Coordinates of C-alpha atoms in Angstrom, one line a residue:
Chain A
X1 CA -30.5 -8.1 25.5
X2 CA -26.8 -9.2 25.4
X3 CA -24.7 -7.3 28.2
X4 CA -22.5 -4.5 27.0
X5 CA -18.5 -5.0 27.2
X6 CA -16.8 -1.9 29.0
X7 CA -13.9 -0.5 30.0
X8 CA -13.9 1.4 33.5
X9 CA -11.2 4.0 34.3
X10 CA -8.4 2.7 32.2
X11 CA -4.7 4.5 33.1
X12 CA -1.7 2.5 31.5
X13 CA 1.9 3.7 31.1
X14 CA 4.7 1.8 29.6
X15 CA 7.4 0.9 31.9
X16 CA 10.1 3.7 32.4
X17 CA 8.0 6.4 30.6
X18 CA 7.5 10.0 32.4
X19 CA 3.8 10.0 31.4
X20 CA 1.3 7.8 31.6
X21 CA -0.6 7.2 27.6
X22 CA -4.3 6.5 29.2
X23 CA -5.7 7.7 32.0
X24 CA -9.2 7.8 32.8
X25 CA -10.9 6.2 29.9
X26 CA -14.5 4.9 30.5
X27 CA -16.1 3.6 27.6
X28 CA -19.3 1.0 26.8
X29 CA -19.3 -1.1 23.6
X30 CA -23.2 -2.1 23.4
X31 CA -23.4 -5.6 22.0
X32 CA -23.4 -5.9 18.1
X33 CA -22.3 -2.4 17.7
X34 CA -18.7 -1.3 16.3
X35 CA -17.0 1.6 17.8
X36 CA -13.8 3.1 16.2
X37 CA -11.2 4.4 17.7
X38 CA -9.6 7.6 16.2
X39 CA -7.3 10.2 17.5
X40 CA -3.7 11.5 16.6
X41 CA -0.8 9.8 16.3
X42 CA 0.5 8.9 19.7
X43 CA -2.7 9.4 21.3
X44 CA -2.7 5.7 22.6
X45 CA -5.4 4.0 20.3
X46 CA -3.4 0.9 19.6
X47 CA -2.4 0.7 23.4
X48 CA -6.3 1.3 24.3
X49 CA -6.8 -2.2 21.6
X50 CA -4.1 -3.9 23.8
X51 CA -5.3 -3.1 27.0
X52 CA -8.9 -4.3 25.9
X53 CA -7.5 -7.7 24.3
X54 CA -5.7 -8.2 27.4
X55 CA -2.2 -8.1 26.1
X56 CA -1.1 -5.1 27.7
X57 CA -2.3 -5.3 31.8
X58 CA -4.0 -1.5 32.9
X59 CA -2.0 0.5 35.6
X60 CA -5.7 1.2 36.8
X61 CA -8.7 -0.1 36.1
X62 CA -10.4 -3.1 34.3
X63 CA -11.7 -4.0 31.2
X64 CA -15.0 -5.9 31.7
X65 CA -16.4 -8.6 28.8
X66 CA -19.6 -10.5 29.8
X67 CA -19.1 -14.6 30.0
X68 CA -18.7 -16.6 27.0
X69 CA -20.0 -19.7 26.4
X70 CA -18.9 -22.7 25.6
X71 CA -15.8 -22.5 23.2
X72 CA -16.5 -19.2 22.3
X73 CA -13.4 -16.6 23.2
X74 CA -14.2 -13.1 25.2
X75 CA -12.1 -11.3 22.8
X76 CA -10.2 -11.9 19.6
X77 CA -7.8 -9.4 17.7
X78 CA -7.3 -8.8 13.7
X79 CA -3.8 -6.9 13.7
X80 CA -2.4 -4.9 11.3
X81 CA -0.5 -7.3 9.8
X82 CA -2.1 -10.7 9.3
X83 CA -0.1 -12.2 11.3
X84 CA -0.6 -15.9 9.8
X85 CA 2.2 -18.6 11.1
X86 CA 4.4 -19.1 7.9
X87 CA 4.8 -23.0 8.8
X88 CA 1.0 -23.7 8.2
X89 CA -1.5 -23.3 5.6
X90 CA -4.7 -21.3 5.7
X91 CA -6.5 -24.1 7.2
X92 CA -3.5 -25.0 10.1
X93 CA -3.3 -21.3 10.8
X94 CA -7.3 -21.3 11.6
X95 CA -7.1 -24.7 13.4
X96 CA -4.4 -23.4 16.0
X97 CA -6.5 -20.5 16.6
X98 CA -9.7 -22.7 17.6
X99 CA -7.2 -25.5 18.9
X100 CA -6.1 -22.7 21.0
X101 CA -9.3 -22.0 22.7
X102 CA -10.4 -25.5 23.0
X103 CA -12.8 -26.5 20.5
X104 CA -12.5 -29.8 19.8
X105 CA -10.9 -30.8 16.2
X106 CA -14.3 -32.4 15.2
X107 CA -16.0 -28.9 15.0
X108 CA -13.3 -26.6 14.0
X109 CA -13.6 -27.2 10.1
X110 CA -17.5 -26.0 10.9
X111 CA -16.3 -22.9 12.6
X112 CA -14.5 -21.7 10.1
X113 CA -14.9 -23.2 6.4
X114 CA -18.4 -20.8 6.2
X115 CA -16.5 -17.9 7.0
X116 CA -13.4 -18.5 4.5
X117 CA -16.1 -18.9 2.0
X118 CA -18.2 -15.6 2.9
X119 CA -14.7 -13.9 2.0
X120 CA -13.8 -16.0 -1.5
X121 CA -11.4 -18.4 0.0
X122 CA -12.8 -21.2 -0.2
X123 CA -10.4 -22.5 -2.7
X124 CA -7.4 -21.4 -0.9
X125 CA -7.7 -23.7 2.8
X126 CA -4.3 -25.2 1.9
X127 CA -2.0 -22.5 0.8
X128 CA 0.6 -21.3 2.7
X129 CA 0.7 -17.7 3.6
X130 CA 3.7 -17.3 1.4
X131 CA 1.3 -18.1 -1.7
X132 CA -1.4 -15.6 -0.2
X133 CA -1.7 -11.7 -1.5
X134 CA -1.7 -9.1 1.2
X135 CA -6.0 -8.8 0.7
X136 CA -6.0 -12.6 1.2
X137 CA -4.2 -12.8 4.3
X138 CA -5.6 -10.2 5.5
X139 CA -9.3 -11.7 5.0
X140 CA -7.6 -14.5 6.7
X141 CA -6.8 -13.2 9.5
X142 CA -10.8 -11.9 10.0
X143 CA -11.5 -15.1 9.4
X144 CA -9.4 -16.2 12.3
X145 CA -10.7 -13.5 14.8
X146 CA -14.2 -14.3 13.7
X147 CA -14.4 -18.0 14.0
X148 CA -13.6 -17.9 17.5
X149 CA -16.7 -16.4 18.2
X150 CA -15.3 -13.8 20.2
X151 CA -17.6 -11.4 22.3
X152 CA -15.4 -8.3 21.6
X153 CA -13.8 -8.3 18.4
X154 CA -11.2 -6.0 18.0
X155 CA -9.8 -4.9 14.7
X156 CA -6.3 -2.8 14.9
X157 CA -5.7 -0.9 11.8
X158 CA -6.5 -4.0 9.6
X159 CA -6.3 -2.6 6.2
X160 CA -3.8 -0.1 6.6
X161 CA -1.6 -2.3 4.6
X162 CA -4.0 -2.7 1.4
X163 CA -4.3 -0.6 -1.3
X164 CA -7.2 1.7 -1.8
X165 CA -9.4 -0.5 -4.0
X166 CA -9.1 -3.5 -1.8
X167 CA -9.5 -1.9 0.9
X168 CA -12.8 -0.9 0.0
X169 CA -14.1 -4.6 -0.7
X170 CA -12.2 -5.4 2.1
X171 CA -14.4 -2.4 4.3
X172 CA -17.4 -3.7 2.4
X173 CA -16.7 -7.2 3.4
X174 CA -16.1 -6.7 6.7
X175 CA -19.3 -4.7 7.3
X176 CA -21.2 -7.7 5.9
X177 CA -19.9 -10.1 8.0
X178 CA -20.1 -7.8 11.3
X179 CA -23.8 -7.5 10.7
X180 CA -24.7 -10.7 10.1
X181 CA -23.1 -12.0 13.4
X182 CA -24.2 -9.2 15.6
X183 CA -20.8 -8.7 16.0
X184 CA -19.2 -6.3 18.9
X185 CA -15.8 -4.8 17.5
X186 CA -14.2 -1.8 18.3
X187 CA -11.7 -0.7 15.0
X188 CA -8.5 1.4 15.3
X189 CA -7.9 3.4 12.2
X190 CA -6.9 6.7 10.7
X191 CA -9.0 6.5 7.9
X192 CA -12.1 8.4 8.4
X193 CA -14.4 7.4 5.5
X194 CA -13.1 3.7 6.7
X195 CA -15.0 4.3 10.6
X196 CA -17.9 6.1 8.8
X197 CA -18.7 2.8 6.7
X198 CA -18.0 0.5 9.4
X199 CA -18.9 1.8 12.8
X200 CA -21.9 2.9 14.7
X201 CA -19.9 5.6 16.8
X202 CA -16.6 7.4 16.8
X203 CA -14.8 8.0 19.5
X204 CA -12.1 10.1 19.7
X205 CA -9.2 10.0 22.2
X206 CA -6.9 13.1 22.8
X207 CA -4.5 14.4 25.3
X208 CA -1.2 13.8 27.2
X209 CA -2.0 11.3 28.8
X210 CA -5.0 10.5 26.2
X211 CA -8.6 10.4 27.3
X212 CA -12.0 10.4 25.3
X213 CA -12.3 13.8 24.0
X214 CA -15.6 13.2 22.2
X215 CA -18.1 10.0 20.9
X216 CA -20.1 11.0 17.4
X217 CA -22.6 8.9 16.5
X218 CA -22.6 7.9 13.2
X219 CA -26.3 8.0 11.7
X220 CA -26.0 6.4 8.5
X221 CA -28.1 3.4 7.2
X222 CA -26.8 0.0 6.6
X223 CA -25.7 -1.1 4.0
X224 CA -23.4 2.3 3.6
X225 CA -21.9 3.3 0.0
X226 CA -18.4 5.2 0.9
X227 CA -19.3 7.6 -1.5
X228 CA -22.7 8.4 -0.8
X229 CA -23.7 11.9 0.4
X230 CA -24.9 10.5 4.2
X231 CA -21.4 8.8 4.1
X232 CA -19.3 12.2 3.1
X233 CA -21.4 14.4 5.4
X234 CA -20.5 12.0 8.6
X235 CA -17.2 11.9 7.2
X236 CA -16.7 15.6 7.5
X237 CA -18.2 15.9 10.9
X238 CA -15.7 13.4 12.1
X239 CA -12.8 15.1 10.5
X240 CA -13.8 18.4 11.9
X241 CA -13.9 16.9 15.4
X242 CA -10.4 15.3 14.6
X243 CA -9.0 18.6 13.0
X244 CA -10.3 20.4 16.5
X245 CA -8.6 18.1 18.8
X246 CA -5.7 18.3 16.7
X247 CA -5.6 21.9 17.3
X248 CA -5.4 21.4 21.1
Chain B
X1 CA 20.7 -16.3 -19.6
X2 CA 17.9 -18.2 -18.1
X3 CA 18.7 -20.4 -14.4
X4 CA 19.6 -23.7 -16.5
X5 CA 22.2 -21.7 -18.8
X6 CA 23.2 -19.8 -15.8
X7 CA 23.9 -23.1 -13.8
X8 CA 25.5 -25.1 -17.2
X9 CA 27.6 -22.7 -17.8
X10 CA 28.9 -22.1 -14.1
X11 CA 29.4 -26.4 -14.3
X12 CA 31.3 -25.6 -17.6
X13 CA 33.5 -22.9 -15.9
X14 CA 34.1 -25.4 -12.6
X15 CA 35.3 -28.0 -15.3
X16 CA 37.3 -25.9 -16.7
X17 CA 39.0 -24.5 -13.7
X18 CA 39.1 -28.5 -12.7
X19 CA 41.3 -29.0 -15.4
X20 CA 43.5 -26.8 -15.8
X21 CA 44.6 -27.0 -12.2
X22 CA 44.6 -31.0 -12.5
X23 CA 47.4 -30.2 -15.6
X24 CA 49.0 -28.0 -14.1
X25 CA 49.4 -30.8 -10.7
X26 CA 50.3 -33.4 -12.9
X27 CA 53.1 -31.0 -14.9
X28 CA 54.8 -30.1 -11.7
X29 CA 54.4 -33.5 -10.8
X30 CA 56.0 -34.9 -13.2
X31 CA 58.7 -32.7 -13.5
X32 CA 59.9 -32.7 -9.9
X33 CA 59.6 -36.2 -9.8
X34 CA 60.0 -36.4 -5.8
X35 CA 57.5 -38.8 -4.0
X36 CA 56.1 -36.1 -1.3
X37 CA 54.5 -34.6 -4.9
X38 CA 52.4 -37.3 -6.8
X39 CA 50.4 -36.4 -9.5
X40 CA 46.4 -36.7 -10.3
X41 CA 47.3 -39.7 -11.8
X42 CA 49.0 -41.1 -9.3
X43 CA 46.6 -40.7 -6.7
X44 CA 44.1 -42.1 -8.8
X45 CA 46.0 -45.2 -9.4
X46 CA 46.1 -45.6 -5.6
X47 CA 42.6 -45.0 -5.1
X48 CA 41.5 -47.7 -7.3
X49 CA 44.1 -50.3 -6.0
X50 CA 42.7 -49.4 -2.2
X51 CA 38.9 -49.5 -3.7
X52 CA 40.0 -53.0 -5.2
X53 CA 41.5 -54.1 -1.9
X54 CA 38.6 -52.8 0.0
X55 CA 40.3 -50.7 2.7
X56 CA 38.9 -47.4 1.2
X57 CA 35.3 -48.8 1.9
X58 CA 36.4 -50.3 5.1
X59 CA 37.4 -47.0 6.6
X60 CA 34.9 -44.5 4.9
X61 CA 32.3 -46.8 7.1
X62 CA 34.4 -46.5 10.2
X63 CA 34.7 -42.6 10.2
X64 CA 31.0 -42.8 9.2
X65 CA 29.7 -44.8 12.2
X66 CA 31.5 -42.8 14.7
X67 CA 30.4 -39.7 13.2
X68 CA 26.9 -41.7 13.3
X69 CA 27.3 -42.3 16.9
X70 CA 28.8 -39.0 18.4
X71 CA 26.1 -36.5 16.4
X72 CA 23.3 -38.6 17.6
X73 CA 24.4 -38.2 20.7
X74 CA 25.2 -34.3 20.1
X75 CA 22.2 -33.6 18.5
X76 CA 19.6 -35.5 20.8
X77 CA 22.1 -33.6 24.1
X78 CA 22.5 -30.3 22.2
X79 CA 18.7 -29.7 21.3
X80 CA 17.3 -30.8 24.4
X81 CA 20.0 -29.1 26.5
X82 CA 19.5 -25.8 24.2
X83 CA 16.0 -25.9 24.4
X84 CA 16.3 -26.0 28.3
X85 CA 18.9 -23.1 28.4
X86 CA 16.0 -21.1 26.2
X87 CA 13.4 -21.6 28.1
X88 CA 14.7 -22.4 31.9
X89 CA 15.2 -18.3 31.7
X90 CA 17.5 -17.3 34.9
X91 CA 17.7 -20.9 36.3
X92 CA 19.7 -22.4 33.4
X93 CA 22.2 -19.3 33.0
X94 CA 24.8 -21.5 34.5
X95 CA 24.4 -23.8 32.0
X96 CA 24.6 -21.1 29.1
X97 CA 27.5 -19.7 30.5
X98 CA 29.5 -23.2 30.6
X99 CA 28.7 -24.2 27.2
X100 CA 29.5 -20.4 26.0
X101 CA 32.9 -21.4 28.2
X102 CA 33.9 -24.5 26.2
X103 CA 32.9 -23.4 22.7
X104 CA 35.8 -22.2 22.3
X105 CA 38.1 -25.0 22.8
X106 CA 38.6 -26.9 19.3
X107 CA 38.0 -30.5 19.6
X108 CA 41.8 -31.2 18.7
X109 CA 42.0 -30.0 22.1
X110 CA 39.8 -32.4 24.0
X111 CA 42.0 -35.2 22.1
X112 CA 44.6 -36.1 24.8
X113 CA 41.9 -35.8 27.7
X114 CA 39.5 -38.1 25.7
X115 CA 42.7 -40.6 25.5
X116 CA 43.3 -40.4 29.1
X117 CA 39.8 -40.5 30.0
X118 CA 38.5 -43.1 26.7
X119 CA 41.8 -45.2 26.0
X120 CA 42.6 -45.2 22.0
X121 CA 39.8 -46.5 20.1
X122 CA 36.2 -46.2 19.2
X123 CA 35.1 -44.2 22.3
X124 CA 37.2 -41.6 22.5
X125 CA 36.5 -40.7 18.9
X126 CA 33.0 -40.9 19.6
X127 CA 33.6 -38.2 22.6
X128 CA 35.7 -35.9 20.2
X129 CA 32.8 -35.9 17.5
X130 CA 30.3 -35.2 20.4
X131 CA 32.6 -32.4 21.8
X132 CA 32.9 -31.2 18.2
X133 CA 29.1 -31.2 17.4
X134 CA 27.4 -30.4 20.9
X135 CA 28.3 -26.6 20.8
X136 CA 26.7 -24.8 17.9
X137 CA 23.8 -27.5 18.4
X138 CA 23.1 -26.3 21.5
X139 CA 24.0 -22.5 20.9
X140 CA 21.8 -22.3 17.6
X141 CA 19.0 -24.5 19.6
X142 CA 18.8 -22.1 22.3
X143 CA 19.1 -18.6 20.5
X144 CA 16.6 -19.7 18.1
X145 CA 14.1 -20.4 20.5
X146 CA 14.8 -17.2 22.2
X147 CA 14.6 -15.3 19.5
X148 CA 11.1 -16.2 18.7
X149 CA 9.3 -13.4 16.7
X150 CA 7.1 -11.1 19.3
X151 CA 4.2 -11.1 16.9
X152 CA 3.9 -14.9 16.8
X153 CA 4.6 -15.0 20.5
X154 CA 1.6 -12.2 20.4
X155 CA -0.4 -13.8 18.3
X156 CA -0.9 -16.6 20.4
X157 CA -1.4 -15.0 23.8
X158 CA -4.1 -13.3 21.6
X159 CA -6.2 -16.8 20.4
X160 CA -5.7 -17.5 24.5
X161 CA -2.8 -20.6 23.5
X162 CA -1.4 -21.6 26.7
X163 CA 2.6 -22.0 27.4
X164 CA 2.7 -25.8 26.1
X165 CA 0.5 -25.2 22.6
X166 CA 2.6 -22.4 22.4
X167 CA 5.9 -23.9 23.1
X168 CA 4.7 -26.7 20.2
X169 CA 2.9 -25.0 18.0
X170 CA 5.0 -22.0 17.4
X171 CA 8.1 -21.5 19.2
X172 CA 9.2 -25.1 18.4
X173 CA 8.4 -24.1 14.3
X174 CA 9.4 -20.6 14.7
X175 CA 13.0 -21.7 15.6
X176 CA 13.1 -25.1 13.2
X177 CA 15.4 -23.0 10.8
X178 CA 17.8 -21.9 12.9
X179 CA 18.3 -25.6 15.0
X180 CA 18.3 -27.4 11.1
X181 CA 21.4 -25.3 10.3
X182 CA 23.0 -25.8 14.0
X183 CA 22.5 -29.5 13.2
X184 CA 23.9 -29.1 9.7
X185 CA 26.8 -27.3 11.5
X186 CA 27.2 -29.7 13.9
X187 CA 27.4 -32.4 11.1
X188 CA 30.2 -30.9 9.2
X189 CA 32.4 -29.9 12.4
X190 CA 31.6 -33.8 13.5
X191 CA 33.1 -34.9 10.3
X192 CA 36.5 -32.7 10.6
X193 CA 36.2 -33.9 14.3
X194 CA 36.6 -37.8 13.8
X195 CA 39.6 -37.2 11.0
X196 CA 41.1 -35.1 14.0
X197 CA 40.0 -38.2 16.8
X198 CA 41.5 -40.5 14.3
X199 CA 44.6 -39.1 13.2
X200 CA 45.9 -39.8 16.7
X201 CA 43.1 -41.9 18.8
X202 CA 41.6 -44.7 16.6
X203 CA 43.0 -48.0 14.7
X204 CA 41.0 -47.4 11.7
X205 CA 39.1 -45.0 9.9
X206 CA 40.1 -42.3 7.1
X207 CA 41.8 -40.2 9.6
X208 CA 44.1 -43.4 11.0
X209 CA 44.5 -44.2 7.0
X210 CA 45.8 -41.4 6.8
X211 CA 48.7 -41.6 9.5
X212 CA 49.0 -44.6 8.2
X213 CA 50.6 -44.1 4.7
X214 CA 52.4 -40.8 6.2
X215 CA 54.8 -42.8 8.1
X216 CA 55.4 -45.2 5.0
X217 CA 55.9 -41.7 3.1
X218 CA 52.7 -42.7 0.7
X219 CA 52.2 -39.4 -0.2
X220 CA 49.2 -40.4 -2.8
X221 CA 47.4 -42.5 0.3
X222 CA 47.7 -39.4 1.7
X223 CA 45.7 -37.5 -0.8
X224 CA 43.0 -40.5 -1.8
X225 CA 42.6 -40.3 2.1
X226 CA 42.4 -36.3 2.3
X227 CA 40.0 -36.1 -1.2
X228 CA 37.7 -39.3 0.4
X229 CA 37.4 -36.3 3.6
X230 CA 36.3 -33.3 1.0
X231 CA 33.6 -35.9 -0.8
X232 CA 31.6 -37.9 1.5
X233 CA 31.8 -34.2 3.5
X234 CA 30.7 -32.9 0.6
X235 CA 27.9 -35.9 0.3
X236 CA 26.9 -35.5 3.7
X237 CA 26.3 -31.8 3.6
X238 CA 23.9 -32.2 0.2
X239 CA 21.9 -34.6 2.2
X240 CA 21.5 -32.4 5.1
X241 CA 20.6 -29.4 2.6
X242 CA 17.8 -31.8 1.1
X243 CA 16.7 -32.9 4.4
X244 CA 16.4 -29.2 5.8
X245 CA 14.6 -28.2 2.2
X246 CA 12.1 -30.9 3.5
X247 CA 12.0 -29.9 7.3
X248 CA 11.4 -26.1 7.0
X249 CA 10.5 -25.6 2.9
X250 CA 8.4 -22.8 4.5
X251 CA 11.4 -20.7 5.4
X252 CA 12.2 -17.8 3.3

């Protein structure tokens, strides 16, 4: 059994601010489970996603992935945005990701071509992102986390930016591919019917400074229909546990 | 209108506004009949006699190799020195803070120290064009590698790049744009530089052609000097547009 990534006691506030936006947050992610993270706005969920990618560094303490292997990555990050480098194609942007962690140029095309294909790009490797649709760069830019391999993948808000009906292939999509790698992510979003399709638990953070309030387990079978009864009842237990710490 | 009317008829309204103001020239012209006021027609007389005599061609290449000479050396100085006062943070302030000192002084100024320092001839022309380029080289150099996005910068930290992949593989590209157009800058402030450097420094070129046919009181040498200035200027800025379509066609 793979070792679960954790975080122990996080506290973080941003330079110059009166109040810390974390403090005290303990969680587990078991291996090839996905976790979202949902809360109010403010409530540090996109900070918690830094801290854990290690772009942000915790006031107190640590963020604990097991070893990688090889050229594998410990963590990898889809952002809202798709954040592809205008100056390369689909295929350069992928490259400097796995150039970046040291796979040698031999293997990268391996790493990745299966993976653009499993998402219908496999006719797009040398467009620019400037040719791309919003769904494709997005898809992209899974692509990108994913072929590193990463231990923790973490997904911030990635499909905020689509509209509703490609958003759900894109939830779809994503589900498929985090099952059949086993993946470990952890997803930011404030769509609830979005972490009831995609993630094993929710946890929700709340306060000032934020803390976990409450984890619900999401006991829906895979593969999960957004509209199907299991779905909607989940669905409502989460947003009645959001509503409630809301109300706080 | 669709884009090819759009642009044949703004080349029909540019000939006509060509013409009329070449009539109306060659009118007054005519009918002042004073020899500091040639006409078109004039001027294009004297522009074919000095294409026939060759001293047009010869001194187009002059002011061409010095500007060759002195932006070479501007650009190779201002992007290495720029990138260096981007990324050398604190320790290279001093060296921001001299070049933001001298941008202001127009190269006409540096003419009489370049004498002093050069002597008249090719050198100190070549250290006027230098002077003229270096500074929005080197500024656009620097602020655009400052300026890199935070998301790229982000990005990058995120796929674990380290400081070198990241200086080459995207604050380098990142801030392509914005150094093309400081050497496209550079270019056209090196070409008004060497007419300046050899209007009073230099024993040929456009600029000393220019002088030249002033003291003789050849008013249309003069102007086939002056409109040789606004077309290989011209010239050389459509080949730098073409060349920075080719560098950075990804830039918006």
């Amino acid at each position: 059994m793979m070792e679960a990534s954790r975080c122990i006691d996080l506290r973080f506030a941003f330079p110059g601010a009166d109040r810390a936006v974390l403090s005290g947050v303990s969680l587990s992610f078991p291996a090839g489970t996905t976790t979202a993270v949902m809360g109010p706005s403010g409530a540090g969920k996109s900070t918690l996603l830094r801290l854990l990618a290690g772009l942000l560094k915790p006031d107190a303490g640590q963020v604990v992935v097991p070893e990688v292997s090889g050229h594998d990555q410990a963590v990898s990050v889809v952002f809202q945005d798709p954040r592809l480098l205008p100056w390369l194609t689909v295929r350069g942007n992928l490259d400097f990701a796995l150039e970046a962690a040291g796979v040698p140029a031999v293997d990268r095309r391996a790493r990745w071509r299966p993976l653009l294909e499993a998402v219908g790009l496999a006719e797009s490797e040398a467009l620019r992102p400037s040719e791309l649709s919003g769904g494709m760069a997005q898809r992209v830019g899974v692509v990108r986390a994913l072929a590193l391999r990463p231990r923790l993948l973490l997904l911030d808000e990635p499909f905020a930016a689509v509209d509703p009906l490609l958003r759900d292939q894109l939830q779809s999509m994503l589900a498929t591919l985090l099952r059949a790698g086993s993946t470990t992510a952890v997803l930011v979003t404030h769509d609830v019917r979005e972490a009831v399709v995609l993630a094993d638990r929710v946890v929700i953070l709340e306060g000032a400074p934020s803390s976990v309030r409450q984890v619900l387990a999401v006991d829906v079978a895979h593969p999960r229909d957004g509209l199907s009864t299991e779905v909607t009842a989940s669905a409502r237990a989460v947003r009645a546990a959001l509503s409630a710490a809301m109300a706080r | 209108m669709s884009a090819d009317g759009q642009v044949r008829g703004d080349w029909a309204v540019v000939a006509a506004t060509a013409l009329v103001v070449l009539a109306a020239w060659e009118g007054v012209a005519r009918a002042l009949q004073v020899p500091a006021l040639p006409g078109p027609s004039a001027v294009l007389w004297m522009a074919g006699w000095l294409a026939r005599d060759g001293t047009l061609f010869t001194d187009v290449a002059a002011s061409l190799g010095r500007v060759f000479t002195g932006f070479t050396a501007a650009a190779l100085l201002g992007v290495s020195l720029g990138a260096l006062g981007a990324l050398g943070g604190r320790w290279t302030a001093g060296l921001r803070a001299l070049v933001s000192t001298i941008r202001p002084i127009p190269p006409i100024a540096w003419i009489p120290l370049s004498i002093l320092w050069f002597g008249l001839g090719d050198p100190s022309a070549w250290f006027i064009v230098f002077v003229g380029a270096f500074s929005p080289i080197f500024v656009q150099t620097c602020w655009s590698l400052q300026r890199c996005p935070s998301t790229y910068l982000e990005l990058a930290r995120s796929v674990g790049a380290g400081p070198w992949l990241t200086f080459r593989r995207v604050r380098l590209p990142a801030a392509a744009p914005g150094v093309v157009a400081g050497l496209r800058t550079g270019l056209g402030l090196a070409w008004t530089s060497v007419i300046a450097a050899e209007l009073v420094g230099a024993q040929s070129g456009l600029g000393y052609r220019i002088q030249m046919h002033r003291v003789v009181v050849e008013t249309d040498g003069v102007m086939v000097g002056m409109a040789c200035i606004g077309l290989c200027g011209l010239a050389m800025d459509a080949v730098a547009r073409r060349v920075e379509r080719r560098l950075v066609d990804w830039a918006p």
